[in-house]
PDB file of C-alpha atoms in Angstrom:
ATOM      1  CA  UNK A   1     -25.070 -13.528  -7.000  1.00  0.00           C
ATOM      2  CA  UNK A   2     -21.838 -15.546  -7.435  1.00  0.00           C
ATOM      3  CA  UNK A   3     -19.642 -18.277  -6.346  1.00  0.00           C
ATOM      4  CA  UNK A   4     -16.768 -16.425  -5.061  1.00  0.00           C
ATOM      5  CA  UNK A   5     -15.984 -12.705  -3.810  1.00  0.00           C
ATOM      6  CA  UNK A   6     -12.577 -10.394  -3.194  1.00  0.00           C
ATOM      7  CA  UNK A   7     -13.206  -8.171  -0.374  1.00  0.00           C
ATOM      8  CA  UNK A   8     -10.723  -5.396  -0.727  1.00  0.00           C
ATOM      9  CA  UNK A   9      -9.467  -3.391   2.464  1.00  0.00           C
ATOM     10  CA  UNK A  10      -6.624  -1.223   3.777  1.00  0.00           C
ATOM     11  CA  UNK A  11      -4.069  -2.315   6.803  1.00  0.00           C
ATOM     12  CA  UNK A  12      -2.553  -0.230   8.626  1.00  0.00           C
ATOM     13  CA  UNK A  13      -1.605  -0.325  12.764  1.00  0.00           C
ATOM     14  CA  UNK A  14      -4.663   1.089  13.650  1.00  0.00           C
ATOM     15  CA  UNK A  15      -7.208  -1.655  12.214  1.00  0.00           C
ATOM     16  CA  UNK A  16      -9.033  -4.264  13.820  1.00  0.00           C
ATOM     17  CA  UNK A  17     -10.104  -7.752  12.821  1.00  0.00           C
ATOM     18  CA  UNK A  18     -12.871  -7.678   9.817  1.00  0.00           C
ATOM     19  CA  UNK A  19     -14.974 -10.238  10.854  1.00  0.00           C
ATOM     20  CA  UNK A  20     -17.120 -11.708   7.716  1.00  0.00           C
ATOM     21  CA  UNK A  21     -20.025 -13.423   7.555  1.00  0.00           C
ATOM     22  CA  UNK A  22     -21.796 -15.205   4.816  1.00  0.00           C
ATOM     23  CA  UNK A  23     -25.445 -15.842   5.253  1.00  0.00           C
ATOM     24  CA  UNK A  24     -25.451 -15.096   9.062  1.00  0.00           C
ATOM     25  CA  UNK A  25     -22.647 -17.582   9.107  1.00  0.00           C
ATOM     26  CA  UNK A  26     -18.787 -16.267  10.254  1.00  0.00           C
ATOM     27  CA  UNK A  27     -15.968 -17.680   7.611  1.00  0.00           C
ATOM     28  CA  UNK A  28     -13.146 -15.723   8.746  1.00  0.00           C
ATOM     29  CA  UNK A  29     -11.070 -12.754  11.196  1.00  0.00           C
ATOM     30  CA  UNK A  30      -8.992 -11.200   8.996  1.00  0.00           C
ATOM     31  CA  UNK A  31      -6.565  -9.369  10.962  1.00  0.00           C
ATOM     32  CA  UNK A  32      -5.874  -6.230   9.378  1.00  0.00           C
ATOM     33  CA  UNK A  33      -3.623  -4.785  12.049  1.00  0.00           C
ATOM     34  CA  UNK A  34       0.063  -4.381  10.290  1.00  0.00           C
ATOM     35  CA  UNK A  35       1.621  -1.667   8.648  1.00  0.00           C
ATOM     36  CA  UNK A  36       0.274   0.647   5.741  1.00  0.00           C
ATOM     37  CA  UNK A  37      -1.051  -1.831   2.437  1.00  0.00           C
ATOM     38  CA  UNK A  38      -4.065  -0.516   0.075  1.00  0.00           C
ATOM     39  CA  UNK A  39      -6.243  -2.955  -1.983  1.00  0.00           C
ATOM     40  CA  UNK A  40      -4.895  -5.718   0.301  1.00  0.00           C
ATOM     41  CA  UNK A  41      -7.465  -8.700  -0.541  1.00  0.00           C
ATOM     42  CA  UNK A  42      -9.238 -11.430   1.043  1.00  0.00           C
ATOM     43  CA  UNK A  43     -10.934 -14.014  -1.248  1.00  0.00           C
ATOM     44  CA  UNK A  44     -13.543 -16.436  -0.429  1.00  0.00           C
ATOM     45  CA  UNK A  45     -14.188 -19.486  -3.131  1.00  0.00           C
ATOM     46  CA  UNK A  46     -16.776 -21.888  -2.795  1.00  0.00           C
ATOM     47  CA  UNK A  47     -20.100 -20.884  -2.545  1.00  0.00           C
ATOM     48  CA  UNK A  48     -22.884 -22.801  -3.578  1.00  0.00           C
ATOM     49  CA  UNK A  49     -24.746 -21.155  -6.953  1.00  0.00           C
ATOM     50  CA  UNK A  50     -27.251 -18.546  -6.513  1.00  0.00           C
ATOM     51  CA  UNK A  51     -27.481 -15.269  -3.678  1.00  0.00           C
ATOM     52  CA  UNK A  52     -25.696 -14.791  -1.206  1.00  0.00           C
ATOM     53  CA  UNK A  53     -25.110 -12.078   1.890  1.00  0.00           C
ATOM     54  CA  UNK A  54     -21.738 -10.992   3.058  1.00  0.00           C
ATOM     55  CA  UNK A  55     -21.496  -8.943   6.171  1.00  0.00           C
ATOM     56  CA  UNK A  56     -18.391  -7.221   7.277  1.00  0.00           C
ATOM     57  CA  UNK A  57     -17.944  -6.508  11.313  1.00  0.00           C
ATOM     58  CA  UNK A  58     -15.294  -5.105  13.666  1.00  0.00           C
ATOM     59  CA  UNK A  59     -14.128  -7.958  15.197  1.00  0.00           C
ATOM     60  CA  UNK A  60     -12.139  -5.788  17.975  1.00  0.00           C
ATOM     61  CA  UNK A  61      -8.443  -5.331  18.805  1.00  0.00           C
ATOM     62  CA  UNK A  62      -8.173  -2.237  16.748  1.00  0.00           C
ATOM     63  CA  UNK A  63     -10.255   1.079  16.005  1.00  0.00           C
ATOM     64  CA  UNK A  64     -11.460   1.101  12.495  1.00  0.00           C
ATOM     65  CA  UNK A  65     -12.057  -1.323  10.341  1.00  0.00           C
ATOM     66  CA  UNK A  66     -12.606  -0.421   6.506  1.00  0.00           C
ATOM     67  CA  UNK A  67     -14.209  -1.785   2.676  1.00  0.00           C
ATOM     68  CA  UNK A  68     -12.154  -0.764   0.054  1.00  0.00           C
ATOM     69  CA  UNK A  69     -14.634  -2.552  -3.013  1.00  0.00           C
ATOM     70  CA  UNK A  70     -16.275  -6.089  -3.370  1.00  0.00           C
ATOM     71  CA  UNK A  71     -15.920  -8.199  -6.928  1.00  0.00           C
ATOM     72  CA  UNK A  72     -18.187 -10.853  -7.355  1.00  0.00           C
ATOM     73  CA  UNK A  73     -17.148 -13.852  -9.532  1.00  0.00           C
ATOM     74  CA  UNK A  74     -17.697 -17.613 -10.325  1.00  0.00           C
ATOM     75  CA  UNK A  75     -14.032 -18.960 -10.855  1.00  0.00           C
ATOM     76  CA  UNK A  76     -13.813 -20.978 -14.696  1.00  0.00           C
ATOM     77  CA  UNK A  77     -12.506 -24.421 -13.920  1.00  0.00           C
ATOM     78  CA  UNK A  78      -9.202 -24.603 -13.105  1.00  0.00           C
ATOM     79  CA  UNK A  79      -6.788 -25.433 -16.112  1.00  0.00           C
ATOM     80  CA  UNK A  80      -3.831 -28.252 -15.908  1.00  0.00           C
ATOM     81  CA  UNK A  81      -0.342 -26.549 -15.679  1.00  0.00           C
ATOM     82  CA  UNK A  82       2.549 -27.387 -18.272  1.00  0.00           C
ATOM     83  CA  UNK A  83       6.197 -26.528 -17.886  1.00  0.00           C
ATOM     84  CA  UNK A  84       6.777 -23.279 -16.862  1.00  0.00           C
ATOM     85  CA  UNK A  85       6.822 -20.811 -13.419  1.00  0.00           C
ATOM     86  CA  UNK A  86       2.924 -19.550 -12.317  1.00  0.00           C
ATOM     87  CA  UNK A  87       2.243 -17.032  -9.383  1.00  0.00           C
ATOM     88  CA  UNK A  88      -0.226 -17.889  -6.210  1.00  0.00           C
ATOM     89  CA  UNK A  89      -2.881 -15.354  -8.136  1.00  0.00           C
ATOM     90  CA  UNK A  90      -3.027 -17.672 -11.110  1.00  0.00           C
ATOM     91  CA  UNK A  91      -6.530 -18.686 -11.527  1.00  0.00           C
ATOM     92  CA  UNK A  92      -5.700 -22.812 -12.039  1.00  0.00           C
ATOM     93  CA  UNK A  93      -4.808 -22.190  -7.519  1.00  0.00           C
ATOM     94  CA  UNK A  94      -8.269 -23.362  -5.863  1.00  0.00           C
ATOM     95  CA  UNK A  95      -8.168 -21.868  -2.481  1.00  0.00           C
ATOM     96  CA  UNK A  96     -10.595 -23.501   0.219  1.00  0.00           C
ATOM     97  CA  UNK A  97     -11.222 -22.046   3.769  1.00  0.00           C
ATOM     98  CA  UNK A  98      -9.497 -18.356   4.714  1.00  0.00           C
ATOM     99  CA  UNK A  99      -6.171 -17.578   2.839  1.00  0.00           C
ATOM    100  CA  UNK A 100      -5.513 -13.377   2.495  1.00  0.00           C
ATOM    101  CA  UNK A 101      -3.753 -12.382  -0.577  1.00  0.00           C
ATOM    102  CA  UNK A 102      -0.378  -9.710  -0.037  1.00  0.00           C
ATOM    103  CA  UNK A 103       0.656  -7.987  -2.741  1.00  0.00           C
ATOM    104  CA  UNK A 104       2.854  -4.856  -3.686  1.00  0.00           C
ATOM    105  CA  UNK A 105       5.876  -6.116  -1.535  1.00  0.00           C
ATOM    106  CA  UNK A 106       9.503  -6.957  -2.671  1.00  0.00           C
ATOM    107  CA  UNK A 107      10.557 -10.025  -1.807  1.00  0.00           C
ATOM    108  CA  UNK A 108       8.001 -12.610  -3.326  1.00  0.00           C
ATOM    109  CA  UNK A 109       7.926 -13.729  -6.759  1.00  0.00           C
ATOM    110  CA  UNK A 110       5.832 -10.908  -8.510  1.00  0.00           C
ATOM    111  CA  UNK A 111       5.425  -9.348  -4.996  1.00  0.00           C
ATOM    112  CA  UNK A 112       2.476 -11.430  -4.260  1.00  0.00           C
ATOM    113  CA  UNK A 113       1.752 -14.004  -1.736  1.00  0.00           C
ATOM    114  CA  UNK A 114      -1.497 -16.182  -0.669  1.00  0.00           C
ATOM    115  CA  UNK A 115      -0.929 -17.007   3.476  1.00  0.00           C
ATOM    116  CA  UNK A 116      -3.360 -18.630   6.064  1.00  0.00           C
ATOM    117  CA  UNK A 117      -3.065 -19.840   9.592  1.00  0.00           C
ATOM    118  CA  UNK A 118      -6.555 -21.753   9.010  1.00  0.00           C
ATOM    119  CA  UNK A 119      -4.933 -25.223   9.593  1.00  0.00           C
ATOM    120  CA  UNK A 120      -8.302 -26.296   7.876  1.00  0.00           C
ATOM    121  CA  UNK A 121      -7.441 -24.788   4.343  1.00  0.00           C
ATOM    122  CA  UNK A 122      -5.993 -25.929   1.093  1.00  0.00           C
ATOM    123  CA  UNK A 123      -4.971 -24.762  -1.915  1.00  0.00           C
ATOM    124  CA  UNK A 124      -4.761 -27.280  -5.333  1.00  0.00           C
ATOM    125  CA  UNK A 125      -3.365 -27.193  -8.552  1.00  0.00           C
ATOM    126  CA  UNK A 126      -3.275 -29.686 -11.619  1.00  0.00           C
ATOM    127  CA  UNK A 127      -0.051 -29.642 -13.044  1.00  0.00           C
ATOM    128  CA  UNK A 128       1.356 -31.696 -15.735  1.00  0.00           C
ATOM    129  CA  UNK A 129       5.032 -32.678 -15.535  1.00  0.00           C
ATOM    130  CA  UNK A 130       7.666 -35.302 -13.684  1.00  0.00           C
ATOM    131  CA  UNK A 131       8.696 -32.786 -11.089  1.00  0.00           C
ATOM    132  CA  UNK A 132       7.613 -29.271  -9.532  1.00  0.00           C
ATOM    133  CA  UNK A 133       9.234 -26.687  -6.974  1.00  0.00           C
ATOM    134  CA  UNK A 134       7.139 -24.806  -4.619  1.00  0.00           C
ATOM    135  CA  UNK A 135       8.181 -21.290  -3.700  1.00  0.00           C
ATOM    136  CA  UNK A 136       7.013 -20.384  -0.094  1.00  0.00           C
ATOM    137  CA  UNK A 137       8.349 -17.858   2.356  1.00  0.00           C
ATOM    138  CA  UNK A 138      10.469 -18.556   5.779  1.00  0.00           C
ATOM    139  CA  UNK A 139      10.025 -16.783   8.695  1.00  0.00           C
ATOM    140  CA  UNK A 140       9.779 -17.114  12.288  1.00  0.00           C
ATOM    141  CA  UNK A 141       6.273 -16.874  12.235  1.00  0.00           C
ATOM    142  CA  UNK A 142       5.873 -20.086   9.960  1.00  0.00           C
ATOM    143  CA  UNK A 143       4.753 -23.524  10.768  1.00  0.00           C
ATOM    144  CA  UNK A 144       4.485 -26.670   8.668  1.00  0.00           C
ATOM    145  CA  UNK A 145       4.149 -26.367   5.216  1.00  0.00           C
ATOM    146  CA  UNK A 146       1.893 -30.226   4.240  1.00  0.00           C
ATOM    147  CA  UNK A 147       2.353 -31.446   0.160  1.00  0.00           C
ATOM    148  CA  UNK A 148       0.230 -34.112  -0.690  1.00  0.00           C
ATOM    149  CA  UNK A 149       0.617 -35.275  -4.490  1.00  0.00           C
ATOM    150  CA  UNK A 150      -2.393 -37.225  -5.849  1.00  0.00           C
ATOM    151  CA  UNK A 151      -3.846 -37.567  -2.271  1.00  0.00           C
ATOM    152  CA  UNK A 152      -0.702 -38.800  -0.795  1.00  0.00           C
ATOM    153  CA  UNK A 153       1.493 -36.524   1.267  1.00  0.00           C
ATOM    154  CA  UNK A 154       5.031 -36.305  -0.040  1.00  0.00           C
ATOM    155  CA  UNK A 155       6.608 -33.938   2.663  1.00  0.00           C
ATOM    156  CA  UNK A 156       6.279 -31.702   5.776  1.00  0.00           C
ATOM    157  CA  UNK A 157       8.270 -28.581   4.690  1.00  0.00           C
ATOM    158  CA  UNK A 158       9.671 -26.681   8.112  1.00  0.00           C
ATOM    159  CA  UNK A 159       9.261 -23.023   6.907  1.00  0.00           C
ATOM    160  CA  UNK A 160       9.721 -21.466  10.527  1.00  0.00           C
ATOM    161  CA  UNK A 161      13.068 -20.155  10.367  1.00  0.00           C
ATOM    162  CA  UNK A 162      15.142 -16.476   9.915  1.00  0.00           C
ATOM    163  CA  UNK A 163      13.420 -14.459   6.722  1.00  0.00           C
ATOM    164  CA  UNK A 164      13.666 -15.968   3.626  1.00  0.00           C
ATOM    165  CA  UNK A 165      11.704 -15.283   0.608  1.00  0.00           C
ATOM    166  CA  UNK A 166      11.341 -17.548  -1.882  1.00  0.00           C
ATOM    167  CA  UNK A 167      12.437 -20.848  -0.091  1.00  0.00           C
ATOM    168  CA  UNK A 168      11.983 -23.780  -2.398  1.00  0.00           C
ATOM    169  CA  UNK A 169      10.438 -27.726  -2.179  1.00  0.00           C
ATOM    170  CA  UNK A 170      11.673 -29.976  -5.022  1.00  0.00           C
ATOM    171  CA  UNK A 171       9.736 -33.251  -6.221  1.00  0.00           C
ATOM    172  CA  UNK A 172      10.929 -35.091  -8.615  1.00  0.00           C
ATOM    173  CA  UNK A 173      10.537 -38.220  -9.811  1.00  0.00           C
ATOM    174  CA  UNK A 174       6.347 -37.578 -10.828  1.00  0.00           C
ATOM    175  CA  UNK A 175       5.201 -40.336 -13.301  1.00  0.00           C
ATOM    176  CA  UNK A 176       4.272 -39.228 -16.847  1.00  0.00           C
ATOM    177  CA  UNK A 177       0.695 -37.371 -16.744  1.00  0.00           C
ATOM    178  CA  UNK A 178      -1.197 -34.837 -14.448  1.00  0.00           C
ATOM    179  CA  UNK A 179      -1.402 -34.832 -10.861  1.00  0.00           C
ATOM    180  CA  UNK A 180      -2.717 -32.722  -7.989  1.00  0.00           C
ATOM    181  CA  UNK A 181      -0.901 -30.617  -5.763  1.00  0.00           C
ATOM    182  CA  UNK A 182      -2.226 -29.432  -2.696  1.00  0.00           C
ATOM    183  CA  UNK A 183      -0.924 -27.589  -0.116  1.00  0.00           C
ATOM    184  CA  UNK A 184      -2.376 -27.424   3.618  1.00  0.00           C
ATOM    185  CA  UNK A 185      -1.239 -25.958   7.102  1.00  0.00           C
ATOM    186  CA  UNK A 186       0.681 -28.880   8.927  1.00  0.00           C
ATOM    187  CA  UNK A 187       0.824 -26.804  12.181  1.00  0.00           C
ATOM    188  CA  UNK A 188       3.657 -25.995  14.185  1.00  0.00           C
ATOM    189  CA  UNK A 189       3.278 -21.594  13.998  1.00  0.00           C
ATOM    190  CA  UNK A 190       0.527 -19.492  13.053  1.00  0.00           C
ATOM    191  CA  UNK A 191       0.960 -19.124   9.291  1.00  0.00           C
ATOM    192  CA  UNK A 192       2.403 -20.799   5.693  1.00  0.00           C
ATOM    193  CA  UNK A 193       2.066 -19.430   2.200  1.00  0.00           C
ATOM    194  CA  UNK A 194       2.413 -20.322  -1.377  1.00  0.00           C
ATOM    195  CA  UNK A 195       4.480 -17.343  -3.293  1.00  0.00           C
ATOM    196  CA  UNK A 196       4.746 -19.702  -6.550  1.00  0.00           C
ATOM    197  CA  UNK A 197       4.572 -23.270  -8.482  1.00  0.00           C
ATOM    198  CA  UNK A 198       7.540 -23.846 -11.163  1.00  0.00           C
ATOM    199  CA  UNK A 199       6.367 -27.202 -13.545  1.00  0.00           C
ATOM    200  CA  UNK A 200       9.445 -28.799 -15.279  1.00  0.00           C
ATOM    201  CA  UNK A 201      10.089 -31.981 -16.818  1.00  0.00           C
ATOM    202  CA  UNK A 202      14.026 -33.459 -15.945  1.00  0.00           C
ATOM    203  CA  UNK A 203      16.378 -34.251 -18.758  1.00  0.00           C
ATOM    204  CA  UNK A 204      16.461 -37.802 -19.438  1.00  0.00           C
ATOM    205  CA  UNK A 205      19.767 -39.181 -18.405  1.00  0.00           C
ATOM    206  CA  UNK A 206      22.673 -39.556 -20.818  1.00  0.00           C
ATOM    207  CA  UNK A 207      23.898 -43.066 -22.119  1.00  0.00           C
TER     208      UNK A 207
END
């Protein structure tokens, strides 16, 4: 009975897909196939109020499949974000459609990362500040990384490329005020992520 749930699982190279279903319905394969990670996470947000059934299948290519633990929330509105850096777990991120958290890895800024290849999904955040830089990763497994401020896009970051963690996007030049970011898969390779969001405001200029 909740709005949201974090289904908590272990990868390792002999998993298959964890197919889930809500109320008969499937919202996502997570492919849990990769090397050893405990507690890794997949979230779902959304739900409308009230009960709810979540089913977990094997979804094939792989042996076992496992469930780790299931918490049950209902996410507080997001707050607006001043000046300063925030992580892809902070709770102001609203997720929609099937993004897997990664954490406990070195690389990413507080070895955490949110990543999807659902070109249907977004993630939003309310910031409050002239200018922001996104952290993502690069690798050669990336596609097109979509930023829309305010409803408008404002680039199509390329993050397919040799490893690179913590590639940035700059904007500048924000008016005065809050405005939405959101992020969404722009195609082009099977995955993007969001590792973190820094908020600054520019100097003004001298003279």
């Amino acid at each position: 009975n909740g709005t949201a749930f974090r289904l908590r699982y272990s990868r390792d190279i002999n998993r298959a897909i964890h197919a889930i279903y809500v109320d008969g319905v499937k919202v996502a394969d997570v492919n849990a196939n990769v090397p050893l990670a405990f507690q890794s996470v997949y979230e779902r947000t959304g739900l409308s109020s009230g009960v709810h059934t979540v089913q977990i299948r094997n979804g094939g290519s792989g042996s076992l499949i496992n469930v780790d633990a299931i918490e049950v929330f209902s996410p507080s509105p997001p707050s607006t974000l001043g000046v300063g850096v925030y992580d892809d777990t902070n709770t102001s991120w609203v997720y929609t459609g099937n993004w897997i958290n990664r954490s406990g890895w070195s690389g990413p800024f507080n070895q955490t990362t949110f990543y999807t290849s659902d070109t249907a999904a977004t993630a939003s955040v309310q910031i409050s500040g002239t200018g922001f830089r996104l952290r993502y990763t690069r690798d050669t497994d990336r596609g097109t990384i979509a930023i829309y401020v305010d409803g408008a896009k404002v680039a199509d970051v390329n993050a397919n490329g040799p490893l690179a963690f913590q590639s940035v996007y700059e904007q500048t030049g924000l008016s005065s005020g809050v405005h939405t970011v959101q992020i969404r898969h722009g195609g082009g390779g099977s995955l993007i992520d969001i590792d973190a969001i820094e908020v600054f405001e520019p100097p003004a200029p001298l003279g």
